[in-house]
Amino acid sequence: HQQNGALYPNSNQNPYKTPDPESLRFNSTTNQIVWSSEGERNITNKDTILNNPFITIIDTAGNFIEEYQLPDNILMSVENKGPRINSVFEGLSFNKDYSKLYASVEQPLLQDGDEPDTLYKTCLSRILVFDTKTKKAIAQFAYPLDAVAHAPKPANKPKVNGISEILWLNKNQLLIMERSYSFGVFANTIKIYIADLSSATDVSNIYSLKESNAFKPITKQLLFNSDSLKMYVDNVEGFTFGPKLSNGKNSLLWVVDNNFSAIEQSQVFLFEIEE
C-alpha cells in the first residue's frame, strides 16, 4: 500500500505513480520488509514521466510504514543527470545487525558516464549505504562494472550489463551479482563478484565520477561466471543465502525475474558454497 493506504496504481491507471519493484529484504529484528522501486524516467515529445525511485518499509501485511530519504543525485531529472530509466535500485542488503542498508544502482548515473558496452571501458555505478535508524544515506561508493559479456545478434540490437542484486558478506565485503543480457544470445551471463569496500572512497560529494579522479573505486574479485554452467540461464535478478545443506555446507539461491513474459523462463538455482 501507498502512504495514504491505497494500492499502488498500474501504468494504465496512473503512469506517474506506478512503482517498478526490484528488490525485497526482511528485517527480522523489526519484523518488517524493505523494498525498492526503480521509478520511471520517460521523456518524449508528447509527455514526460518522472517518478523517483524509492526504498520503502512496510509491515508483513503490506502496509506503509516509512521511506528512506534519497540523496539528490538519485532523483529523476529531465536534465542529463540522475538515474537512467530502468537502471536504479536493483539490489538491497542489510548488514548483520541491521544497522545499515546497502542499495545498489544498476548502471551509471547519467552524470557519471556511459553505460557498459561490449568493449570494456571504465563504467562506474554507485552503491549507497543507509543508516537504518535515521533512514538517511551515510556513504556512496563507486563500483566498476564489467563490459557487456557478449555482442548482440545483430550488432545493433539491445544489450545491457549492470548490478542486479547485492548481498552483505562482512564489514568490508559484499557479494555483487552482475547480469549481462544481449539480444540474440542464448543465455544471460551472471557473474558473482566479491566486492571489497575497505579502501574505497566515499563519493557522496562527487557530482560526476567521469569528471573526477579524486577517488578510489571498490575493488572486486570474480567468484563465479554462469557461462561455465553450459546451460540456459534466464534473467537472474535475485539471490540470497539459502538453508544449510545435508553435508553441512552453506547454500546460495538465485531466482529469475521472467518479466511476465511467455518467452522467458521462471528458474531457481541452488548452489553449494565451498569455503
Short mmCIF file of N, CA and C in Angstrom, two decimals, residues 42-213:
data_model
loop_
_atom_site.label_atom_id
_atom_site.label_comp_id
_atom_site.label_asym_id
_atom_site.label_seq_id
_atom_site.Cartn_x
_atom_site.Cartn_y
_atom_site.Cartn_z
N ASN A 42 10.73 8.72 -18.40
CA ASN A 42 10.29 8.58 -19.78
C ASN A 42 10.04 9.97 -20.34
N ILE A 43 10.96 10.43 -21.17
CA ILE A 43 10.89 11.78 -21.72
C ILE A 43 10.67 11.70 -23.22
N THR A 44 9.52 12.15 -23.67
CA THR A 44 9.18 12.14 -25.10
C THR A 44 8.65 13.50 -25.51
N ASN A 45 8.43 13.66 -26.80
CA ASN A 45 7.85 14.92 -27.29
C ASN A 45 6.41 15.09 -26.83
N LYS A 46 5.74 14.00 -26.56
CA LYS A 46 4.33 14.05 -26.18
C LYS A 46 4.14 14.22 -24.67
N ASP A 47 5.02 13.61 -23.89
CA ASP A 47 4.80 13.62 -22.44
C ASP A 47 6.13 13.37 -21.72
N THR A 48 6.17 13.75 -20.47
CA THR A 48 7.33 13.49 -19.62
C THR A 48 6.85 12.85 -18.33
N ILE A 49 7.35 11.65 -18.06
CA ILE A 49 7.00 10.96 -16.82
C ILE A 49 8.27 10.84 -15.97
N LEU A 50 8.28 11.51 -14.86
CA LEU A 50 9.37 11.40 -13.89
C LEU A 50 8.79 10.86 -12.59
N ASN A 51 9.22 9.68 -12.21
CA ASN A 51 8.74 9.04 -11.00
C ASN A 51 9.97 8.60 -10.22
N ASN A 52 10.26 9.26 -9.11
CA ASN A 52 11.50 8.99 -8.38
C ASN A 52 11.58 7.56 -7.87
N PRO A 53 12.76 6.98 -7.88
CA PRO A 53 12.94 5.69 -7.21
C PRO A 53 12.68 5.86 -5.72
N PHE A 54 12.44 4.75 -5.05
CA PHE A 54 12.28 4.85 -3.59
C PHE A 54 12.63 3.53 -2.92
N ILE A 55 12.88 3.64 -1.62
CA ILE A 55 13.10 2.48 -0.76
C ILE A 55 12.12 2.62 0.39
N THR A 56 11.21 1.68 0.51
CA THR A 56 10.08 1.80 1.42
C THR A 56 10.05 0.65 2.43
N ILE A 57 9.65 0.98 3.64
CA ILE A 57 9.47 -0.02 4.70
C ILE A 57 7.97 -0.30 4.83
N ILE A 58 7.63 -1.57 4.86
CA ILE A 58 6.24 -1.98 5.06
C ILE A 58 6.18 -3.04 6.15
N ASP A 59 4.98 -3.27 6.71
CA ASP A 59 4.81 -4.39 7.62
C ASP A 59 4.51 -5.65 6.81
N THR A 60 4.36 -6.76 7.49
CA THR A 60 4.19 -8.04 6.79
C THR A 60 2.81 -8.16 6.13
N ALA A 61 1.92 -7.20 6.39
CA ALA A 61 0.63 -7.16 5.70
C ALA A 61 0.65 -6.22 4.51
N GLY A 62 1.80 -5.58 4.27
CA GLY A 62 1.94 -4.70 3.12
C GLY A 62 1.61 -3.25 3.38
N ASN A 63 1.40 -2.89 4.65
CA ASN A 63 1.05 -1.51 4.98
C ASN A 63 2.29 -0.62 5.06
N PHE A 64 2.19 0.59 4.51
CA PHE A 64 3.29 1.55 4.51
C PHE A 64 3.68 1.95 5.94
N ILE A 65 5.00 2.00 6.17
CA ILE A 65 5.50 2.47 7.46
C ILE A 65 6.35 3.73 7.29
N GLU A 66 7.35 3.65 6.41
CA GLU A 66 8.28 4.77 6.29
C GLU A 66 9.09 4.63 5.01
N GLU A 67 9.63 5.74 4.53
CA GLU A 67 10.52 5.72 3.38
C GLU A 67 11.90 6.20 3.77
N TYR A 68 12.91 5.65 3.09
CA TYR A 68 14.28 6.15 3.24
C TYR A 68 14.41 7.47 2.47
N GLN A 69 15.27 8.35 2.98
CA GLN A 69 15.50 9.64 2.33
C GLN A 69 16.62 9.51 1.31
N LEU A 70 16.32 9.80 0.06
CA LEU A 70 17.30 9.63 -1.01
C LEU A 70 18.12 10.90 -1.21
N PRO A 71 19.42 10.73 -1.51
CA PRO A 71 20.23 11.89 -1.88
C PRO A 71 19.74 12.51 -3.18
N ASP A 72 20.04 13.78 -3.38
CA ASP A 72 19.55 14.49 -4.57
C ASP A 72 20.01 13.85 -5.87
N ASN A 73 21.22 13.26 -5.88
CA ASN A 73 21.74 12.71 -7.15
C ASN A 73 21.03 11.43 -7.58
N ILE A 74 20.15 10.89 -6.74
CA ILE A 74 19.41 9.67 -7.09
C ILE A 74 17.99 10.01 -7.53
N LEU A 75 17.66 11.28 -7.61
CA LEU A 75 16.32 11.69 -8.02
C LEU A 75 16.27 11.87 -9.54
N MET A 76 15.14 11.56 -10.15
CA MET A 76 14.96 11.66 -11.59
C MET A 76 14.99 13.12 -12.03
N SER A 77 15.47 13.36 -13.24
CA SER A 77 15.56 14.72 -13.76
C SER A 77 15.33 14.73 -15.27
N VAL A 78 14.79 15.83 -15.77
CA VAL A 78 14.67 16.00 -17.22
C VAL A 78 16.02 16.38 -17.83
N GLU A 79 16.93 16.84 -17.00
CA GLU A 79 18.27 17.18 -17.46
C GLU A 79 19.11 15.91 -17.58
N ASN A 80 20.32 16.08 -18.10
CA ASN A 80 21.20 14.92 -18.31
C ASN A 80 21.94 14.57 -17.01
N LYS A 81 21.15 14.24 -16.00
CA LYS A 81 21.70 13.86 -14.71
C LYS A 81 20.70 12.96 -14.00
N GLY A 82 21.18 12.31 -12.95
CA GLY A 82 20.31 11.40 -12.21
C GLY A 82 20.31 10.01 -12.82
N PRO A 83 19.42 9.13 -12.35
CA PRO A 83 19.39 7.75 -12.83
C PRO A 83 18.89 7.61 -14.26
N ARG A 84 19.38 6.57 -14.92
CA ARG A 84 18.83 6.17 -16.21
C ARG A 84 17.50 5.45 -16.00
N ILE A 85 16.71 5.40 -17.06
CA ILE A 85 15.46 4.66 -17.00
C ILE A 85 15.73 3.18 -16.74
N ASN A 86 14.98 2.60 -15.81
CA ASN A 86 15.04 1.16 -15.52
C ASN A 86 16.43 0.72 -15.06
N SER A 87 17.15 1.60 -14.38
CA SER A 87 18.54 1.27 -14.01
C SER A 87 18.91 1.81 -12.64
N VAL A 88 18.01 1.65 -11.67
CA VAL A 88 18.27 2.26 -10.37
C VAL A 88 18.44 1.18 -9.29
N PHE A 89 17.54 1.13 -8.31
CA PHE A 89 17.75 0.27 -7.15
C PHE A 89 17.37 -1.19 -7.42
N GLU A 90 18.28 -1.91 -8.04
CA GLU A 90 18.07 -3.34 -8.30
C GLU A 90 18.42 -4.19 -7.08
N GLY A 91 19.30 -3.69 -6.21
CA GLY A 91 19.79 -4.53 -5.13
C GLY A 91 19.69 -3.87 -3.76
N LEU A 92 19.33 -4.68 -2.75
CA LEU A 92 19.30 -4.24 -1.35
C LEU A 92 19.89 -5.33 -0.48
N SER A 93 20.55 -4.93 0.61
CA SER A 93 21.02 -5.93 1.57
C SER A 93 21.33 -5.25 2.91
N PHE A 94 20.85 -5.87 3.99
CA PHE A 94 21.18 -5.41 5.33
C PHE A 94 22.53 -5.98 5.76
N ASN A 95 23.21 -5.27 6.66
CA ASN A 95 24.37 -5.87 7.32
C ASN A 95 23.87 -6.79 8.44
N LYS A 96 24.80 -7.38 9.17
CA LYS A 96 24.44 -8.46 10.10
C LYS A 96 23.49 -8.00 11.20
N ASP A 97 23.73 -6.80 11.76
CA ASP A 97 22.89 -6.34 12.87
C ASP A 97 21.78 -5.39 12.42
N TYR A 98 21.58 -5.28 11.13
CA TYR A 98 20.50 -4.47 10.54
C TYR A 98 20.65 -2.98 10.85
N SER A 99 21.87 -2.54 11.15
CA SER A 99 22.09 -1.11 11.40
C SER A 99 22.33 -0.35 10.10
N LYS A 100 22.68 -1.07 9.04
CA LYS A 100 22.94 -0.44 7.75
C LYS A 100 22.17 -1.18 6.66
N LEU A 101 21.76 -0.41 5.66
CA LEU A 101 21.14 -0.98 4.47
C LEU A 101 21.95 -0.54 3.26
N TYR A 102 22.40 -1.50 2.48
CA TYR A 102 23.15 -1.23 1.26
C TYR A 102 22.19 -1.28 0.07
N ALA A 103 22.34 -0.33 -0.84
CA ALA A 103 21.48 -0.28 -2.02
C ALA A 103 22.34 -0.03 -3.25
N SER A 104 22.16 -0.83 -4.29
CA SER A 104 22.98 -0.71 -5.48
C SER A 104 22.19 -0.08 -6.62
N VAL A 105 22.85 0.82 -7.35
CA VAL A 105 22.29 1.42 -8.56
C VAL A 105 22.76 0.57 -9.74
N GLU A 106 21.83 0.12 -10.57
CA GLU A 106 22.15 -0.88 -11.59
C GLU A 106 23.22 -0.41 -12.59
N GLN A 107 23.08 0.82 -13.07
CA GLN A 107 24.01 1.34 -14.07
C GLN A 107 24.47 2.74 -13.68
N PRO A 108 25.48 3.29 -14.37
CA PRO A 108 25.98 4.62 -14.01
C PRO A 108 24.88 5.69 -14.08
N LEU A 109 24.92 6.62 -13.13
CA LEU A 109 24.08 7.80 -13.25
C LEU A 109 24.47 8.54 -14.52
N LEU A 110 23.55 9.30 -15.07
CA LEU A 110 23.82 9.99 -16.34
C LEU A 110 25.05 10.88 -16.25
N GLN A 111 25.26 11.54 -15.12
CA GLN A 111 26.42 12.42 -14.98
C GLN A 111 27.71 11.66 -14.69
N ASP A 112 27.58 10.36 -14.39
CA ASP A 112 28.76 9.56 -14.06
C ASP A 112 29.40 8.88 -15.26
N GLY A 113 28.75 8.91 -16.43
CA GLY A 113 29.36 8.32 -17.61
C GLY A 113 28.43 7.39 -18.36
N ASP A 114 29.01 6.75 -19.38
CA ASP A 114 28.23 5.88 -20.25
C ASP A 114 27.89 4.56 -19.58
N GLU A 115 26.86 3.90 -20.13
CA GLU A 115 26.54 2.54 -19.68
C GLU A 115 27.49 1.56 -20.37
N PRO A 116 27.66 0.35 -19.81
CA PRO A 116 28.60 -0.61 -20.39
C PRO A 116 28.28 -0.99 -21.82
N ASP A 117 29.34 -1.27 -22.59
CA ASP A 117 29.22 -1.74 -23.97
C ASP A 117 30.02 -3.04 -24.07
N THR A 118 30.12 -3.59 -25.26
CA THR A 118 30.83 -4.86 -25.42
C THR A 118 32.34 -4.71 -25.29
N LEU A 119 32.86 -3.53 -25.57
CA LEU A 119 34.28 -3.26 -25.36
C LEU A 119 34.43 -2.59 -24.01
N TYR A 120 35.35 -3.09 -23.19
CA TYR A 120 35.47 -2.58 -21.83
C TYR A 120 36.02 -1.17 -21.79
N LYS A 121 35.36 -0.33 -21.06
CA LYS A 121 35.91 0.95 -20.61
C LYS A 121 35.33 1.19 -19.22
N THR A 122 35.94 2.06 -18.47
CA THR A 122 35.51 2.25 -17.09
C THR A 122 34.10 2.82 -17.03
N CYS A 123 33.18 2.03 -16.50
CA CYS A 123 31.80 2.46 -16.28
C CYS A 123 31.50 2.25 -14.80
N LEU A 124 31.20 3.35 -14.12
CA LEU A 124 31.08 3.30 -12.66
C LEU A 124 29.64 3.50 -12.21
N SER A 125 29.12 2.51 -11.53
CA SER A 125 27.84 2.63 -10.87
C SER A 125 28.09 3.06 -9.42
N ARG A 126 27.02 3.17 -8.65
CA ARG A 126 27.17 3.57 -7.25
C ARG A 126 26.47 2.58 -6.32
N ILE A 127 27.08 2.37 -5.15
CA ILE A 127 26.46 1.61 -4.08
C ILE A 127 26.29 2.56 -2.89
N LEU A 128 25.06 2.68 -2.41
CA LEU A 128 24.75 3.58 -1.31
C LEU A 128 24.64 2.81 -0.01
N VAL A 129 24.99 3.47 1.08
CA VAL A 129 24.85 2.89 2.42
C VAL A 129 23.93 3.81 3.23
N PHE A 130 22.88 3.23 3.80
CA PHE A 130 21.92 3.99 4.61
C PHE A 130 22.01 3.57 6.07
N ASP A 131 21.80 4.53 6.95
CA ASP A 131 21.64 4.25 8.38
C ASP A 131 20.17 3.89 8.59
N THR A 132 19.92 2.71 9.15
CA THR A 132 18.53 2.25 9.26
C THR A 132 17.77 2.96 10.38
N LYS A 133 18.47 3.67 11.27
CA LYS A 133 17.77 4.45 12.30
C LYS A 133 17.32 5.80 11.75
N THR A 134 18.23 6.51 11.08
CA THR A 134 17.89 7.84 10.57
C THR A 134 17.21 7.78 9.21
N LYS A 135 17.35 6.64 8.52
CA LYS A 135 16.83 6.45 7.16
C LYS A 135 17.51 7.37 6.15
N LYS A 136 18.73 7.81 6.46
CA LYS A 136 19.47 8.70 5.57
C LYS A 136 20.72 8.00 5.04
N ALA A 137 21.15 8.41 3.84
CA ALA A 137 22.36 7.87 3.25
C ALA A 137 23.58 8.41 3.99
N ILE A 138 24.50 7.53 4.32
CA ILE A 138 25.70 7.94 5.04
C ILE A 138 26.96 7.76 4.19
N ALA A 139 26.85 7.11 3.04
CA ALA A 139 28.02 6.94 2.16
C ALA A 139 27.56 6.49 0.79
N GLN A 140 28.42 6.77 -0.21
CA GLN A 140 28.27 6.24 -1.56
C GLN A 140 29.64 5.79 -2.05
N PHE A 141 29.66 4.68 -2.77
CA PHE A 141 30.92 4.15 -3.29
C PHE A 141 30.78 3.85 -4.78
N ALA A 142 31.87 4.04 -5.51
CA ALA A 142 31.88 3.80 -6.96
C ALA A 142 32.21 2.33 -7.22
N TYR A 143 31.40 1.70 -8.06
CA TYR A 143 31.60 0.28 -8.39
C TYR A 143 31.86 0.13 -9.89
N PRO A 144 33.00 -0.48 -10.28
CA PRO A 144 33.32 -0.64 -11.71
C PRO A 144 32.60 -1.84 -12.32
N LEU A 145 31.78 -1.57 -13.32
CA LEU A 145 31.02 -2.62 -14.00
C LEU A 145 31.84 -3.29 -15.09
N ASP A 146 31.57 -4.57 -15.33
CA ASP A 146 32.15 -5.27 -16.47
C ASP A 146 31.56 -4.74 -17.78
N ALA A 147 32.23 -5.06 -18.87
CA ALA A 147 31.65 -4.83 -20.19
C ALA A 147 30.49 -5.80 -20.40
N VAL A 148 29.64 -5.53 -21.37
CA VAL A 148 28.61 -6.50 -21.78
C VAL A 148 29.32 -7.78 -22.21
N ALA A 149 28.83 -8.93 -21.74
CA ALA A 149 29.57 -10.19 -21.90
C ALA A 149 29.67 -10.67 -23.34
N HIS A 150 28.60 -10.49 -24.12
CA HIS A 150 28.58 -11.00 -25.49
C HIS A 150 27.94 -9.98 -26.42
N ALA A 151 28.43 -9.90 -27.65
CA ALA A 151 27.86 -8.97 -28.63
C ALA A 151 26.46 -9.45 -29.01
N PRO A 152 25.50 -8.53 -29.13
CA PRO A 152 24.16 -8.92 -29.57
C PRO A 152 24.17 -9.34 -31.03
N LYS A 153 23.13 -10.08 -31.42
CA LYS A 153 23.00 -10.55 -32.81
C LYS A 153 21.61 -10.18 -33.33
N PRO A 154 21.53 -9.25 -34.29
CA PRO A 154 22.60 -8.47 -34.91
C PRO A 154 23.18 -7.42 -33.97
N ALA A 155 24.28 -6.81 -34.40
CA ALA A 155 25.08 -5.96 -33.52
C ALA A 155 24.36 -4.70 -33.06
N ASN A 156 23.32 -4.28 -33.79
CA ASN A 156 22.63 -3.03 -33.43
C ASN A 156 21.47 -3.26 -32.46
N LYS A 157 21.29 -4.48 -31.99
CA LYS A 157 20.19 -4.81 -31.08
C LYS A 157 20.57 -4.50 -29.62
N PRO A 158 19.58 -4.53 -28.70
CA PRO A 158 19.83 -4.13 -27.31
C PRO A 158 20.84 -5.03 -26.59
N LYS A 159 21.52 -4.42 -25.63
CA LYS A 159 22.48 -5.11 -24.78
C LYS A 159 22.58 -4.34 -23.48
N VAL A 160 22.91 -5.04 -22.40
CA VAL A 160 22.98 -4.37 -21.11
C VAL A 160 23.84 -5.18 -20.15
N ASN A 161 24.54 -4.49 -19.26
CA ASN A 161 25.15 -5.13 -18.10
C ASN A 161 25.03 -4.19 -16.92
N GLY A 162 24.67 -4.73 -15.78
CA GLY A 162 24.56 -3.90 -14.58
C GLY A 162 24.44 -4.76 -13.34
N ILE A 163 24.39 -4.10 -12.19
CA ILE A 163 24.22 -4.80 -10.91
C ILE A 163 22.75 -5.19 -10.77
N SER A 164 22.48 -6.49 -10.63
CA SER A 164 21.09 -6.91 -10.47
C SER A 164 20.72 -7.26 -9.03
N GLU A 165 21.72 -7.47 -8.17
CA GLU A 165 21.44 -7.70 -6.74
C GLU A 165 22.75 -7.69 -5.97
N ILE A 166 22.65 -7.46 -4.66
CA ILE A 166 23.82 -7.46 -3.79
C ILE A 166 23.49 -8.26 -2.53
N LEU A 167 24.53 -8.70 -1.84
CA LEU A 167 24.36 -9.49 -0.63
C LEU A 167 25.52 -9.21 0.32
N TRP A 168 25.20 -8.80 1.53
CA TRP A 168 26.22 -8.44 2.52
C TRP A 168 26.99 -9.68 2.97
N LEU A 169 28.32 -9.56 3.02
CA LEU A 169 29.17 -10.65 3.49
C LEU A 169 29.76 -10.37 4.86
N ASN A 170 30.42 -9.21 4.98
CA ASN A 170 31.03 -8.81 6.24
C ASN A 170 31.24 -7.30 6.22
N LYS A 171 31.93 -6.78 7.21
CA LYS A 171 32.08 -5.34 7.37
C LYS A 171 32.57 -4.63 6.11
N ASN A 172 33.44 -5.28 5.36
CA ASN A 172 34.07 -4.63 4.21
C ASN A 172 33.71 -5.26 2.86
N GLN A 173 32.93 -6.34 2.86
CA GLN A 173 32.71 -7.06 1.60
C GLN A 173 31.23 -7.31 1.31
N LEU A 174 30.92 -7.23 0.03
CA LEU A 174 29.60 -7.58 -0.48
C LEU A 174 29.75 -8.60 -1.59
N LEU A 175 28.75 -9.45 -1.77
CA LEU A 175 28.63 -10.22 -3.00
C LEU A 175 27.84 -9.36 -3.98
N ILE A 176 28.36 -9.22 -5.19
CA ILE A 176 27.70 -8.43 -6.22
C ILE A 176 27.31 -9.35 -7.37
N MET A 177 26.06 -9.27 -7.78
CA MET A 177 25.59 -10.00 -8.95
C MET A 177 25.52 -9.04 -10.14
N GLU A 178 26.30 -9.30 -11.17
CA GLU A 178 26.19 -8.55 -12.42
C GLU A 178 25.47 -9.43 -13.44
N ARG A 179 24.47 -8.83 -14.09
CA ARG A 179 23.66 -9.55 -15.07
C ARG A 179 23.85 -8.92 -16.45
N SER A 180 24.32 -9.71 -17.41
CA SER A 180 24.54 -9.21 -18.77
C SER A 180 23.58 -9.91 -19.72
N TYR A 181 22.86 -9.08 -20.49
CA TYR A 181 21.92 -9.59 -21.49
C TYR A 181 22.26 -8.99 -22.84
N SER A 182 22.23 -9.82 -23.88
CA SER A 182 22.41 -9.35 -25.25
C SER A 182 21.37 -10.01 -26.14
N PHE A 183 20.69 -9.21 -26.94
CA PHE A 183 19.67 -9.72 -27.85
C PHE A 183 20.29 -10.77 -28.78
N GLY A 184 19.57 -11.87 -28.96
CA GLY A 184 20.01 -12.91 -29.88
C GLY A 184 21.03 -13.87 -29.32
N VAL A 185 21.45 -13.66 -28.07
CA VAL A 185 22.39 -14.57 -27.41
C VAL A 185 21.59 -15.55 -26.56
N PHE A 186 21.99 -16.80 -26.57
CA PHE A 186 21.22 -17.90 -25.98
C PHE A 186 20.85 -17.64 -24.52
N ALA A 187 21.78 -17.22 -23.70
CA ALA A 187 21.55 -17.10 -22.26
C ALA A 187 22.09 -15.78 -21.74
N ASN A 188 21.58 -15.40 -20.58
CA ASN A 188 22.18 -14.29 -19.85
C ASN A 188 23.49 -14.74 -19.23
N THR A 189 24.39 -13.82 -19.00
CA THR A 189 25.63 -14.11 -18.29
C THR A 189 25.55 -13.48 -16.91
N ILE A 190 25.61 -14.33 -15.89
CA ILE A 190 25.53 -13.87 -14.50
C ILE A 190 26.90 -14.06 -13.86
N LYS A 191 27.47 -12.97 -13.38
CA LYS A 191 28.76 -13.04 -12.70
C LYS A 191 28.59 -12.64 -11.24
N ILE A 192 29.20 -13.41 -10.36
CA ILE A 192 29.19 -13.10 -8.94
C ILE A 192 30.60 -12.63 -8.55
N TYR A 193 30.67 -11.45 -7.98
CA TYR A 193 31.94 -10.88 -7.53
C TYR A 193 31.94 -10.70 -6.02
N ILE A 194 33.13 -10.84 -5.43
CA ILE A 194 33.34 -10.37 -4.07
C ILE A 194 33.88 -8.95 -4.17
N ALA A 195 33.11 -8.00 -3.67
CA ALA A 195 33.49 -6.59 -3.75
C ALA A 195 34.03 -6.14 -2.40
N ASP A 196 35.17 -5.47 -2.42
CA ASP A 196 35.83 -5.02 -1.20
C ASP A 196 35.73 -3.50 -1.11
N LEU A 197 35.09 -3.02 -0.04
CA LEU A 197 34.88 -1.59 0.16
C LEU A 197 35.91 -0.95 1.08
N SER A 198 36.85 -1.74 1.59
CA SER A 198 37.72 -1.25 2.67
C SER A 198 38.60 -0.07 2.26
N SER A 199 39.02 -0.02 1.00
CA SER A 199 39.87 1.09 0.56
C SER A 199 39.14 2.05 -0.38
N ALA A 200 37.85 1.83 -0.57
CA ALA A 200 37.08 2.68 -1.48
C ALA A 200 36.76 4.03 -0.84
N THR A 201 36.70 5.06 -1.67
CA THR A 201 36.42 6.42 -1.22
C THR A 201 34.93 6.69 -1.20
N ASP A 202 34.47 7.38 -0.17
CA ASP A 202 33.09 7.85 -0.15
C ASP A 202 32.95 8.95 -1.20
N VAL A 203 32.10 8.69 -2.21
CA VAL A 203 31.95 9.65 -3.32
C VAL A 203 30.64 10.43 -3.23
N SER A 204 30.07 10.50 -2.04
CA SER A 204 28.80 11.20 -1.86
C SER A 204 28.85 12.63 -2.37
N ASN A 205 30.00 13.29 -2.20
CA ASN A 205 30.12 14.70 -2.57
C ASN A 205 30.75 14.90 -3.94
N ILE A 206 30.94 13.83 -4.69
CA ILE A 206 31.47 13.95 -6.06
C ILE A 206 30.30 13.88 -7.02
N TYR A 207 30.03 14.99 -7.70
CA TYR A 207 28.86 15.08 -8.58
C TYR A 207 28.98 14.14 -9.76
N SER A 208 30.16 14.15 -10.42
CA SER A 208 30.34 13.34 -11.63
C SER A 208 31.59 12.49 -11.51
N LEU A 209 31.41 11.19 -11.54
CA LEU A 209 32.56 10.28 -11.42
C LEU A 209 33.43 10.30 -12.67
N LYS A 210 32.85 10.63 -13.82
CA LYS A 210 33.64 10.66 -15.05
C LYS A 210 34.51 11.91 -15.12
N GLU A 211 34.17 12.92 -14.34
CA GLU A 211 34.93 14.18 -14.38
C GLU A 211 35.86 14.34 -13.19
N SER A 212 36.02 13.28 -12.41
CA SER A 212 36.88 13.34 -11.23
C SER A 212 37.77 12.10 -11.18
N ASN A 213 38.98 12.28 -10.71
CA ASN A 213 39.85 11.13 -10.43
C ASN A 213 40.31 11.14 -8.98
#
